[in-house]
Every structure is written in C-alpha cells, then in structure tokens.
Coordinates of C-alpha atoms (C1' of nucleotides) and ligand atoms in Angstrom, one line a residue:
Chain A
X1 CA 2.1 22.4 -18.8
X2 CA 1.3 21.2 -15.3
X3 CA 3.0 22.9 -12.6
X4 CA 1.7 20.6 -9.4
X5 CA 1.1 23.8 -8.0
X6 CA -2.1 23.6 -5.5
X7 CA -0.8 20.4 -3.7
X8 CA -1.5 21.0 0.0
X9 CA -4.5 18.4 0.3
X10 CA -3.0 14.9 1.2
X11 CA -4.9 12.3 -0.4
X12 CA -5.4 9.0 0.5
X13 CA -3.8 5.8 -1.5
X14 CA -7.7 4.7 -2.1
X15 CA -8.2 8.3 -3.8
X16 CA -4.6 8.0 -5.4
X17 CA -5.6 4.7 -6.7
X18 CA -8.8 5.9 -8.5
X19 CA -7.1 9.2 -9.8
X20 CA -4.7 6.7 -11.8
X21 CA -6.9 4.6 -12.9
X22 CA -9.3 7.2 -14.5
X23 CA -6.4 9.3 -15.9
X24 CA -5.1 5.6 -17.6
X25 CA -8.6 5.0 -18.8
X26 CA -9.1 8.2 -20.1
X27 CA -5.8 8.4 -22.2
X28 CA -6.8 5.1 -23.6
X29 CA -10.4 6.0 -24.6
X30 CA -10.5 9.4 -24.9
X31 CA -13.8 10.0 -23.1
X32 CA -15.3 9.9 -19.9
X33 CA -14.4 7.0 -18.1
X34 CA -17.4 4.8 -16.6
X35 CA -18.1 3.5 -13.3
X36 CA -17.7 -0.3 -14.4
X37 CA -14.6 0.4 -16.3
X38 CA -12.5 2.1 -13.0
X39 CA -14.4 -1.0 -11.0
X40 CA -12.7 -3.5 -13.2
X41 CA -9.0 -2.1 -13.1
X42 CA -9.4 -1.5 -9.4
X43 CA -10.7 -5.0 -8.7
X44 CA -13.8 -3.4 -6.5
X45 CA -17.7 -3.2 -7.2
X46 CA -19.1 -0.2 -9.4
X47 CA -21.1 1.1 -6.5
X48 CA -17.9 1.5 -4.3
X49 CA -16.7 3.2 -7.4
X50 CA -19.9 5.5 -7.2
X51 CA -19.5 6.5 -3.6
X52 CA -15.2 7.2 -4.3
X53 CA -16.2 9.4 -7.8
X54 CA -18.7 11.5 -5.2
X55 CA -16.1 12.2 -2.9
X56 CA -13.7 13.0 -5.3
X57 CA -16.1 15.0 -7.3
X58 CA -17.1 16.9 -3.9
X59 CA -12.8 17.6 -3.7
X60 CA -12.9 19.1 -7.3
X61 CA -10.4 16.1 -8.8
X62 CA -12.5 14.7 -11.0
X63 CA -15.9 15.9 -13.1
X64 CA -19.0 13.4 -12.5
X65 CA -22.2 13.7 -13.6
X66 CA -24.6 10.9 -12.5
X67 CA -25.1 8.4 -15.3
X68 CA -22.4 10.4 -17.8
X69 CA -19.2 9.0 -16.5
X70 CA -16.5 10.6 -14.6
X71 CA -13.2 12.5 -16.2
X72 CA -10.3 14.3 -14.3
X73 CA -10.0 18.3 -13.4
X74 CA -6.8 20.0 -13.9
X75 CA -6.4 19.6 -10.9
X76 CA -7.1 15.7 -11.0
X77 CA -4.7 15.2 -13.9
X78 CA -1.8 16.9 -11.5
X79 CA -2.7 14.6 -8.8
X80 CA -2.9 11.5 -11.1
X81 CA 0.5 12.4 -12.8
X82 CA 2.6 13.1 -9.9
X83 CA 1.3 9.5 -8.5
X84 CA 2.3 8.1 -12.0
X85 CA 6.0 10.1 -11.7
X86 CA 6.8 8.7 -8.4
X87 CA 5.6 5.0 -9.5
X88 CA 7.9 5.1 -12.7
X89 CA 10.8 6.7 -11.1
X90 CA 10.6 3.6 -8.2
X91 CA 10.8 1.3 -10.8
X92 CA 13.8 2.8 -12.0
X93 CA 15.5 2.6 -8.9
X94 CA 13.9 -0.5 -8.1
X95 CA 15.8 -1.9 -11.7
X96 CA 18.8 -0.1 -11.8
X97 CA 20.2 -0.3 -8.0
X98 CA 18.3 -3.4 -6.0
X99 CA 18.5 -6.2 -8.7
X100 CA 14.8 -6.3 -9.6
X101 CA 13.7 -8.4 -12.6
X102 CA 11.4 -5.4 -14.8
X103 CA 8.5 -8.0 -13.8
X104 CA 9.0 -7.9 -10.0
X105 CA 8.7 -4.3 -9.9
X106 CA 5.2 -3.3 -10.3
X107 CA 3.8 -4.8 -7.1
X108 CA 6.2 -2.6 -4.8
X109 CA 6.1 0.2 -7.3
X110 CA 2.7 0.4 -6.3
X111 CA 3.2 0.2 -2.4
X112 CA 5.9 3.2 -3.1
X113 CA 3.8 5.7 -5.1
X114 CA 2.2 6.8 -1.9
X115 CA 4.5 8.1 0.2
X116 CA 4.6 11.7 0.7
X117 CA 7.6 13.6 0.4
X118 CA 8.4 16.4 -2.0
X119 CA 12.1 16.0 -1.3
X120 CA 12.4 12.7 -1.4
X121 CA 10.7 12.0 -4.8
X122 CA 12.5 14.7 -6.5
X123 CA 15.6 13.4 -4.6
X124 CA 15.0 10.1 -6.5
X125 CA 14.8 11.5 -9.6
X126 CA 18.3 13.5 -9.4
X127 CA 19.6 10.5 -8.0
X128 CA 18.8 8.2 -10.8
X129 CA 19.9 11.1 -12.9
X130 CA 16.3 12.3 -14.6
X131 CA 15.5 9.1 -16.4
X132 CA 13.5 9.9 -18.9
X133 CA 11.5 6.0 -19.3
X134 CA 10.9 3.3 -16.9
X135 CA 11.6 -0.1 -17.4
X136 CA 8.8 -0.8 -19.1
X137 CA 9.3 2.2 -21.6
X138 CA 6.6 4.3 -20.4
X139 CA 7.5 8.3 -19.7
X140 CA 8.5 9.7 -17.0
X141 CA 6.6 12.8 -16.2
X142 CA 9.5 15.6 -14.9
X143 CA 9.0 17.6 -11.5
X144 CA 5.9 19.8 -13.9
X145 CA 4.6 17.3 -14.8
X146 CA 5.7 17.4 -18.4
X147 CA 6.5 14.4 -20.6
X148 CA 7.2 13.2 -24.0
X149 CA 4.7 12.2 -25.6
X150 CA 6.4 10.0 -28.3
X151 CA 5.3 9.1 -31.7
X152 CA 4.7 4.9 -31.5
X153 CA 3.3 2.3 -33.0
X154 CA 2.4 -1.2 -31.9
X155 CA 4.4 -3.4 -33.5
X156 CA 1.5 -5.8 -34.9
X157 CA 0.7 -2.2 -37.4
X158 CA 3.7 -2.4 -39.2
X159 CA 4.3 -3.4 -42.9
X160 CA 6.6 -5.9 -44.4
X161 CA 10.0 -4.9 -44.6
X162 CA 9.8 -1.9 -42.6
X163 CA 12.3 -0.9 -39.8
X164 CA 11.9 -0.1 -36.3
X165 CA 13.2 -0.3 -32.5
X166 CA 11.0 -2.1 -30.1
X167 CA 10.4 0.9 -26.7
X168 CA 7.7 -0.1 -24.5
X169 CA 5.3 -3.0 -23.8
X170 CA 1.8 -2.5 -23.8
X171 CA 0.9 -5.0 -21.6
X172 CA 2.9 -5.4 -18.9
X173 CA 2.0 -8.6 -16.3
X174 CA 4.4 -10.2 -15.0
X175 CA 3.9 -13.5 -17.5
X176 CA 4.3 -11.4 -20.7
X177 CA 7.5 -9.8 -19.6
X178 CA 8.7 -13.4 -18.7
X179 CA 7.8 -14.5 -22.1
X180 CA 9.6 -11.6 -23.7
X181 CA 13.2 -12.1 -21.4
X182 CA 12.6 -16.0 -22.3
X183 CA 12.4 -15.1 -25.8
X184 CA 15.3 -12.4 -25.6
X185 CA 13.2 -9.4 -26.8
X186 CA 14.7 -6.7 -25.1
X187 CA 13.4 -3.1 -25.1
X188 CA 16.2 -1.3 -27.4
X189 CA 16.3 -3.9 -29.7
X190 CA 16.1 -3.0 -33.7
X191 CA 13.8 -5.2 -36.1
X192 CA 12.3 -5.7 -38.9
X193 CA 9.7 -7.3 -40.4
X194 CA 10.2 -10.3 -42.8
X195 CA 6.5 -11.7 -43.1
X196 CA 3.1 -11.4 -41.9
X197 CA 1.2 -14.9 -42.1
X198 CA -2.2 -13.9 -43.0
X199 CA -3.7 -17.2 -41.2
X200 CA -3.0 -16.5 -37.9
X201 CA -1.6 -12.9 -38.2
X202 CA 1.8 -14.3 -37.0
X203 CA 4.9 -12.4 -37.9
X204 CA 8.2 -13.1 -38.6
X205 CA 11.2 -10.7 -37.5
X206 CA 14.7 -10.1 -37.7
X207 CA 15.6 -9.0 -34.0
X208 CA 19.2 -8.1 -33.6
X209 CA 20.2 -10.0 -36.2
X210 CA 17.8 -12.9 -35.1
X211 CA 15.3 -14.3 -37.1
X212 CA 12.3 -15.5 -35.2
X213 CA 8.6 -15.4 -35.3
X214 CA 5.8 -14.2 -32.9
X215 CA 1.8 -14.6 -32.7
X216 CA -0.2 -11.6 -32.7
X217 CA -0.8 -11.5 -29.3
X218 CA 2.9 -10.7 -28.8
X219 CA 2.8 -8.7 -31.5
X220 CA -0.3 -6.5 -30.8
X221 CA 1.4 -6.1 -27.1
X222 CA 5.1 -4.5 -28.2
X223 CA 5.3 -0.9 -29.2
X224 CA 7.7 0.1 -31.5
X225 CA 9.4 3.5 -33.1
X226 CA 9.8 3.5 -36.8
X227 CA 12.9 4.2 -38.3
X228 CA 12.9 7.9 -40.2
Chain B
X1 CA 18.0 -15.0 17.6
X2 CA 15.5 -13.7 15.9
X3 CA 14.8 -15.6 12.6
X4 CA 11.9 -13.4 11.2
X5 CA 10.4 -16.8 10.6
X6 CA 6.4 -16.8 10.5
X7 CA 5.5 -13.8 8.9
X8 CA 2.9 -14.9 6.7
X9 CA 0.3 -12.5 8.2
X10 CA 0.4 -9.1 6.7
X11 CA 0.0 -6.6 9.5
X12 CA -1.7 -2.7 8.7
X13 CA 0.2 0.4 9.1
X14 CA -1.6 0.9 12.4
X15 CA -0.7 -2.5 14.2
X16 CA 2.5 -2.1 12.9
X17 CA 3.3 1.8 14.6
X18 CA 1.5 0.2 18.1
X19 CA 4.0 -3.0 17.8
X20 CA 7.1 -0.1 17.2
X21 CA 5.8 1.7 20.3
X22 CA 5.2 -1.0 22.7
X23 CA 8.6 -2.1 21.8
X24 CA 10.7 1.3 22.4
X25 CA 8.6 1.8 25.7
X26 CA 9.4 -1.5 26.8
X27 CA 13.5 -1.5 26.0
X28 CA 13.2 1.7 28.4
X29 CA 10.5 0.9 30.8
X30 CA 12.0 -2.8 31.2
X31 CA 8.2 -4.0 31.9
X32 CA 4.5 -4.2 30.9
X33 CA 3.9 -0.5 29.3
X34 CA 0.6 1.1 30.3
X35 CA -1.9 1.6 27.7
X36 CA -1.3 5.7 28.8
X37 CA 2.2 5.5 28.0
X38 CA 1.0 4.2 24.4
X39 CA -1.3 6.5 23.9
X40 CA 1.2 9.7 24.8
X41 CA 3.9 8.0 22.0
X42 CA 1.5 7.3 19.3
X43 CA -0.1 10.9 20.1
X44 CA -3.8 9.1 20.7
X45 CA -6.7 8.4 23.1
X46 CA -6.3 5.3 25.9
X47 CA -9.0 3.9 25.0
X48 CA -8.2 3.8 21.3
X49 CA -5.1 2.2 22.8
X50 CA -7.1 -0.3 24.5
X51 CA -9.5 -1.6 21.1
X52 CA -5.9 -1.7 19.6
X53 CA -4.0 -4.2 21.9
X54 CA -7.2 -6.3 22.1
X55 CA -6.8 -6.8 18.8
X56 CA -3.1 -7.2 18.6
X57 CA -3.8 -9.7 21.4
X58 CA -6.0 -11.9 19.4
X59 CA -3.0 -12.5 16.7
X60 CA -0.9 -13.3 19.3
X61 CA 1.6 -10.4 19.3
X62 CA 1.5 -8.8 22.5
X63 CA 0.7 -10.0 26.1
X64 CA -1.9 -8.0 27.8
X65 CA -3.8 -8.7 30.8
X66 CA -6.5 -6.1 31.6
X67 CA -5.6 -3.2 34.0
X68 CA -1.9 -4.6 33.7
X69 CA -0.5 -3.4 30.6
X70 CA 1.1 -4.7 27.7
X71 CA 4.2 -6.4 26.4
X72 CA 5.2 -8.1 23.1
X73 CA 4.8 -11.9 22.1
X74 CA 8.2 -13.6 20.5
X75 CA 6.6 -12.8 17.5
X76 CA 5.1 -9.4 18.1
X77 CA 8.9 -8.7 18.6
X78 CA 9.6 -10.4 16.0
X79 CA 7.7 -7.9 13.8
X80 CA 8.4 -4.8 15.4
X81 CA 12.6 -5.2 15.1
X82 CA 11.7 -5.9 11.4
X83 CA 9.9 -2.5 11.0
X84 CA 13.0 -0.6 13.1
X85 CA 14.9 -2.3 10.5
X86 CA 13.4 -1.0 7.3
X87 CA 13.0 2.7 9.0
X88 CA 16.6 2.8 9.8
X89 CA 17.5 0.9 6.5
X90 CA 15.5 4.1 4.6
X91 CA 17.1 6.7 6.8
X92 CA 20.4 5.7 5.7
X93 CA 19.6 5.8 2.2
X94 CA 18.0 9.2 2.2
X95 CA 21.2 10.8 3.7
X96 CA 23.3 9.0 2.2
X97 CA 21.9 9.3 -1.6
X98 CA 19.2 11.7 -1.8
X99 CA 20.9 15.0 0.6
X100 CA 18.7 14.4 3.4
X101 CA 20.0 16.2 6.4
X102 CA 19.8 13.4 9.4
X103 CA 17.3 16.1 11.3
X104 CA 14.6 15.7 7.9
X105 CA 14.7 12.1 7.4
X106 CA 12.2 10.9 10.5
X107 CA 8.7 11.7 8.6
X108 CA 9.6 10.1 5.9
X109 CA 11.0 6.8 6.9
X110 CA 8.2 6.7 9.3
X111 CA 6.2 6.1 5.3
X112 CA 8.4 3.8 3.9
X113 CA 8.8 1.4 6.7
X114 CA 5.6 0.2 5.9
X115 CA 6.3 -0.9 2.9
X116 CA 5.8 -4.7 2.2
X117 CA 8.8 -6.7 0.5
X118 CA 11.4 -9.0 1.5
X119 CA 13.0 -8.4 -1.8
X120 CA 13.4 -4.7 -1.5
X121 CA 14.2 -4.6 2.1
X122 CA 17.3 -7.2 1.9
X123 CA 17.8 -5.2 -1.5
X124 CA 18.1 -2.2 0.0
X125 CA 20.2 -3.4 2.6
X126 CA 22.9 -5.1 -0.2
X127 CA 22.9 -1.5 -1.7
X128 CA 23.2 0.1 1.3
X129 CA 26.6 -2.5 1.4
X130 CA 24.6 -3.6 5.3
X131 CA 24.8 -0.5 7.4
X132 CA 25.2 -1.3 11.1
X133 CA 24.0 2.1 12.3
X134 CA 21.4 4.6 11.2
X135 CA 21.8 8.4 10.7
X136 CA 21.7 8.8 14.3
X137 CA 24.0 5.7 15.5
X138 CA 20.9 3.4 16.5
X139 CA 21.8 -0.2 15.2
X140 CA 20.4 -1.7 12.2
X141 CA 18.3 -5.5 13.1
X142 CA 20.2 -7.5 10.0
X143 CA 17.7 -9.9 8.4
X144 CA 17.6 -12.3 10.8
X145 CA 16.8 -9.2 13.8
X146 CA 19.8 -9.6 15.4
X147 CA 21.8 -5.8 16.1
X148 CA 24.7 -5.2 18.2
X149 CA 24.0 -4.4 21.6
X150 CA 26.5 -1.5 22.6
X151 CA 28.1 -0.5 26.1
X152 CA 26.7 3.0 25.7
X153 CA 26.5 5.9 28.5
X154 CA 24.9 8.7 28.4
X155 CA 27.4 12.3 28.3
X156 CA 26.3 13.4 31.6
X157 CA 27.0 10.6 33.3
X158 CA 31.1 10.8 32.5
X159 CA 33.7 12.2 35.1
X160 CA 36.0 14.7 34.9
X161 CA 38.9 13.8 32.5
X162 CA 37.0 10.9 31.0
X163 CA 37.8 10.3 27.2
X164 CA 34.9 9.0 25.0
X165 CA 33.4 9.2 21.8
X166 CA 30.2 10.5 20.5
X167 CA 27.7 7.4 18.9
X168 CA 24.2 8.4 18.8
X169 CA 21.4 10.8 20.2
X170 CA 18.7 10.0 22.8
X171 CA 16.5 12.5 21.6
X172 CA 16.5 12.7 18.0
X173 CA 14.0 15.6 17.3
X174 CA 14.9 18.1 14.9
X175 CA 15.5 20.9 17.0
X176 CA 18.0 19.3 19.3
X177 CA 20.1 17.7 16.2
X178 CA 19.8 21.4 14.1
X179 CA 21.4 22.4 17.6
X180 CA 24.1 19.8 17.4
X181 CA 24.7 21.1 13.4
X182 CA 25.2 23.8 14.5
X183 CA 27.4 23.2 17.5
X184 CA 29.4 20.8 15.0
X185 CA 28.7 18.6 17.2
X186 CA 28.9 15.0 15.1
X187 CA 28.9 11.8 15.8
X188 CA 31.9 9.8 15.4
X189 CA 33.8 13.4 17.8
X190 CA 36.3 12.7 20.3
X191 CA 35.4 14.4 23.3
X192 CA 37.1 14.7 26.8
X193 CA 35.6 16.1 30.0
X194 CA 38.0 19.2 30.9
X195 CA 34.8 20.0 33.8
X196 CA 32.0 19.8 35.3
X197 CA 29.6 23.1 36.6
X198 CA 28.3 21.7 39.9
X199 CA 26.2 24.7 40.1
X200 CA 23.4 23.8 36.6
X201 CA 25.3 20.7 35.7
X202 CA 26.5 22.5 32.7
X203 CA 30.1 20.1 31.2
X204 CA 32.8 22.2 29.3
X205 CA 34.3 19.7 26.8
X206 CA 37.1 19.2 24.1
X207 CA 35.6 18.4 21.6
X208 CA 38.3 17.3 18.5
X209 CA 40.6 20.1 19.7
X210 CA 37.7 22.7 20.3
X211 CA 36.8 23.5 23.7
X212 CA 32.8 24.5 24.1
X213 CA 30.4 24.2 27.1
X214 CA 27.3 22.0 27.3
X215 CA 24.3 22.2 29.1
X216 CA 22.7 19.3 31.0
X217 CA 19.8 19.1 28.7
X218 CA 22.2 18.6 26.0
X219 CA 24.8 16.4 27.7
X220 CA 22.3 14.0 29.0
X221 CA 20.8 13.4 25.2
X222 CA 24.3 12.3 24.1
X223 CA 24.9 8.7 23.8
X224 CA 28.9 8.1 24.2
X225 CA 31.2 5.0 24.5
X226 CA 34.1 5.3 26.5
X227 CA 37.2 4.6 25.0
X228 CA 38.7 1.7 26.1
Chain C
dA1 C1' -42.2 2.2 -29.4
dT2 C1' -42.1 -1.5 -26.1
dA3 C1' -39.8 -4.8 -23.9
dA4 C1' -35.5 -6.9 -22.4
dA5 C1' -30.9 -6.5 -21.0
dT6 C1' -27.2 -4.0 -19.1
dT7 C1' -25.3 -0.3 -16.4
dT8 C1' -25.4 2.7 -12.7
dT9 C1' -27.0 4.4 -8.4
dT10 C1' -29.0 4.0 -3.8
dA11 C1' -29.9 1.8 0.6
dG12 C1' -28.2 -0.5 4.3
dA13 C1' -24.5 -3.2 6.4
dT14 C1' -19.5 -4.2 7.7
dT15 C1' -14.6 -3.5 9.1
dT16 C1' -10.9 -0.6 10.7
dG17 C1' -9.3 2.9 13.5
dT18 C1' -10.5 6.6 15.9
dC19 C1' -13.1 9.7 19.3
dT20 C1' -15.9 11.4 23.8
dA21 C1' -18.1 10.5 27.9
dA22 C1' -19.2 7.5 31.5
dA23 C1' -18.1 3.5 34.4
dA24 C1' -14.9 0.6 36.7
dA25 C1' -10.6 -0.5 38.7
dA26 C1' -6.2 0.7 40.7
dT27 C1' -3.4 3.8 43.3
dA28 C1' -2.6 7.6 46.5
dT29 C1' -4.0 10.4 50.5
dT30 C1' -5.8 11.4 54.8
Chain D
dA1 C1' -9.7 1.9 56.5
dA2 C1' -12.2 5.0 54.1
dT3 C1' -12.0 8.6 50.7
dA4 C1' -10.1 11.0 46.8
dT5 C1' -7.4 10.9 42.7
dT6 C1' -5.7 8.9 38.7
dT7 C1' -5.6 5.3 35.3
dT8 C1' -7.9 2.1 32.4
dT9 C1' -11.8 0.1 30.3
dT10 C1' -16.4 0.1 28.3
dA11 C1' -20.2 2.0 25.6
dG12 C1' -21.7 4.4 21.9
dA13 C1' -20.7 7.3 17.9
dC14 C1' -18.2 8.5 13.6
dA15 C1' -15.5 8.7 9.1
dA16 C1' -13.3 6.0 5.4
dA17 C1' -13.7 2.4 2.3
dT18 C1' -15.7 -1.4 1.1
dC19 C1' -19.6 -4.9 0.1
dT20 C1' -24.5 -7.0 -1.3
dA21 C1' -29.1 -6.5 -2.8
dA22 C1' -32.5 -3.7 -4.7
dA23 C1' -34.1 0.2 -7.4
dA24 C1' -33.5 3.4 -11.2
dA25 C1' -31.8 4.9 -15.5
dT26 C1' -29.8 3.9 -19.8
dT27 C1' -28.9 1.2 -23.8
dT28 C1' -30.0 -2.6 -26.9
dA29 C1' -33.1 -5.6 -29.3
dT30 C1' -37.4 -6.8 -31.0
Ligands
LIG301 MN1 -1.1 2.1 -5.5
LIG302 MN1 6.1 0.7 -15.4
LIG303 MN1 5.1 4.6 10.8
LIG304 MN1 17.0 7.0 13.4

DNA sequence: ATAAATTTTTAGATTTGTCTAAAAAATATT
DNA sequence: AATATTTTTTAGACAAATCTAAAAATTTAT
C-alpha cells in the first residue's frame, strides 16, 4: 500500500532510469540486484552503475552494501512505481488516441515517463478512463501505487488440452510483437492447447478457432490466464 | 516555407530552450539579440550564454559574431518553430482533455516539448483535429513551420469607439491570466472602446454587453484584431 | 586450500552545462 | 578625446553522468 507520499525531491531521468531497472530486476529475481545486471539493462558499464547506486544509496532510494548488491527502499519502490505508472499509462494513450502500433510505443513511452507533473499524469489516467493494463498487458499501478498482481502463467507451462486466454507478453521488442500481429495472436485471444512436440518443445494451438503451431521461444514469451 | 527538412541531428534540452529564446527575442528585437538579453530569458549567467552560442555556432544554428550578438541560421529557425510547435501542440491538449486551466499549462509543456518523435507530434496534432492557435491565441507552426501571421494590435493602442476582438495575451504569466479569469475577460470577447482616461491611461470598455474599466498595464498586454 | 576466473570497485579522465571573478571590448559621459 | 560605465568574453572551477584501465574482492575450479 504505497501512498507516493514523500515526493518533493525531483530526480533526474538517469536516477529514474536506474530506479526501474532495479525494481524490474528485483521482481524477476527476487534478491538483490547486482551491479552487472542494472549495467546490462541500462546499456552502461558496471562501474557507472557503482558510482549511480552510491548516490542513490546516499538519497535513501535504494539499500547498497559494497560487493552485496543493491535493492530498493520504500521509498525507492514509490519512486520506481510511479515512473512505471506514467510509462504504462503513455502507452495507453499513445495506442488508443495517436494511432501507435503496440511496438512503436516503448521508445517514446520512455522519453514521456519523465516529465513532472502530478496533474498531468493523473489527468491522463482519468482521461483514458483508469485503464487497468497497457498494451502490452502489464498493470497499471493506480495514483497509490497499488496494482493487481494477477495470477499468470507462461503459456509454454501449460498441459495438453488445457484452456486459457493469452494477457501479456513477456518479452516485448519490437520484432516479437511484429511476429505476434503477423501471426494474428492478439492479446485477448482464448486457446488451447492441442499438442506439445517433445522434439523441439513446439506446440500446437487452437487460437480463436485457429489451429496453428508455435516454437518455444514464442511460447515461453506469451503469458496466459487459465480458465477456472 | 519552412520544410523541417534536415533534422537528423538530435539537439539536448539545453540547445533547444537557447534556440526558443533567441528566437522570441529576435521576432521582438527585429535584430542580433545580446547574449545579456539571453541570459535574463533563460534566467542564467552571460557567460554561460556565451559557451552556449559557441557551441550552437559550431552546428550551424545561430549567427554570432563576437561582441555583436546572436541570430538564428535557416535551420536554427528551423528547429526552434518546431519546438514552439510541440509546446503549443501540448498546451492545447492539456486544456482541452486533461482540465488544465490555460494559466497551469506553461511548466508543463515547457517538459514535453522536448520530447523526440515525429510520430507523436504529427499524432498529436491529427488528434488535436490541427489547432491553429494555442491556449492563449499564439499560432500553431503546422508540420511544415508555417503559422499564420495575424494583423494584431495591442488594446491600448485602439481609439475611442473602435470595435475589436480579443485573440491572445502578450504576457501570459499566471497572475495576469488568473486576473483576466477573473475579470471574465476571454478570448474570442467583443469589445468596444466607450473611453479613454487621459489622466493614467486607464480604457473603460464593453466588453460582450458588460461595461468594466482597464488599466494600462492590462490593456497594453491584450492582443486584439480589429474588426474589419 | 590454492590458484584461476569473474565480478565489483576505485582512480582518473571526459563531456555537458553551469557558475564566479577577472579581463577585454564597447558604449556613454564629461 | 579621455575617462567612466556597462556589456561581453575568458579563465578556471564544479556537479552530473559517463567512460577506460587497474586494483580489490568474491566466486569457481582444481
Ligand atoms: Mn526512461
Ligand atoms: Mn508496456
Ligand atoms: Mn523547455
Ligand atoms: Mn502558449
């Protein structure tokens, strides 16, 4: 229950930027994220990562003990998630009003998430009527900060015969998300599962009626919400 | 006929508020502006002005010859109607669709217009169904820079008996347009002079049907075309 | 338990944009 | 025309964010 109460200190995209990333590393692996890791997804060298971490460290965002990796304070996590908000929301608006392709919106989404303005972010989001997802099917975390935190699956887990609807991509560049409106998998759509080929780990599905059949490196990149 | 053509070159935040500056400075000024002048807009030092236009004169976008001030290239221009452009674009948006008041919209716009995409510019524009004017009746550059040049007088200058309408603020800080708020003073009023106070140069006006008095400070901030 | 390999940090440099204080040039005053 | 004032530029410094190369710590392999 965040409540992006102690907001006054304006941080700059560079700090932003590392916020994200080590709150997205985190979720994924659960534990202190390292140095090399936030280098990697920020496309810089592990000692600029070093000096940032200090800084923010010094600001009380994130926890960094030399050697042990760095994770987020409360504080941090409010920071990271509001940056996160205003991103999705962007994309919504970016989708739903100026005619962007899902895979043409990450680059500006990313320009966007900076800009300061209480007002206008939570203008956005009553404007686009509180979306709940963004294109891609990830949350979008409300004016607190909360957000679901849904039950899914990737779709390369599930068992023959089994029933589900395909709601977010887990990775989403630009040339997978081409793939995927080439292919006509939409985000929505309901399958199920027909075979698994044990050879290459292919599988085939029934999408929307549609039979077809996709390698595991689709598969392992779809999430998907099982039936009850 | 500005064709926004070689814009390859991606310009920072900073070049891009000194190319605004030197171009509002000039439309008034009508020649070379003085680094001073600069410095008093963008609220900084000379002589950070100076290391600026150096540099701005390297990539060819402004003219400056030491001790004689400084003027935009074609293309310096070129850039700086594009960035007028995407401010105005964003203040119509956030009044029109996110309840900003046309005195709140100024800080952020100043943001977004330095956000980098041809896609989401033009989009915005489409959605916006291609304003001509912003918030507070300055004229949108369309994508090609070009923007209607209007026989506009100032309020103060009009004679007795005159009939005109109002189209846009000189000063557009948010004290004087809270003023006009409250006034109900909008643009868009018919007004005609009913007289003119020789003794503080203070107008009494009809304003659609009301009759209110005007002082010079706020008569000679109001931009108004004459009716024809 | 050592040695080798990998990861992380430090040290020192660079770029961008800013500042203050001093020097130089331009402008105004006598 | 000489002097005083104002404007503009230069010189040197600084903070932010980055980099490369080297040192230190940690992890892995023998
Ligand atoms: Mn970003
Ligand atoms: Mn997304
Ligand atoms: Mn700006
Ligand atoms: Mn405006």
């Amino acid at each position: 229950m965040f409540t992006f109460g102690l907001m006054e200190i304006e941080l700059s995209q560079a700090e932003e930027n590392y916020l994200k990333a080590i709150y997205s590393l985190f979720v994924v692996a659960n534990k202190a994220v390292s140095t090399n890791k936030i280098a990697e997804k920020l496309e810089t060298k592990a000692s600029s990562v070093t000096d940032m971490v200090k800084k923010l460290s010094d600001k009380n965002l994130v926890n960094y003990v030399k050697y042990q990796g760095v994770s987020l304070t409360t504080e941090g996590k409010e920071f990271a998630i509001h940056v996160i908000r205003k991103h999705r929301l962007w994309e919504v608006f970016l989708v739903r009003h100026l005619g962007f392709k899902w895979d043409e919106v990450h680059e500006v989404a990313e320009q966007l998430e900076h800009v300061k303005s209480r007002k206008l972010t939570d203008g956005l989001d009553a404007f686009l009527d509180f979306p709940r997802y963004d294109p891609h099917g990830d949350p979008i975390p409300d004016k607190e900060g909360n957000f679901i935190k849904r039950n899914i699956t990737v779709l390369s887990a599930l068992k023959i015969n089994e029933e589900s609807k395909i709601v977010g991509v887990k990775d989403s560049s630009s040339a997978f998300l081409k793939y995927l409106d080439n292919a006509e998998i939409k985000l929505g759509a309901e399958i199920k599962v027909l075979h698994k080929e044990s050879f290459d780990n292919s599988m085939m599905l029934l999408i929307e009626g549609q039979k077809i059949s996709i390698s595991q490196q689709i598969s392992s990149n779809l999430y998907v919400k099982q039936n009850d």
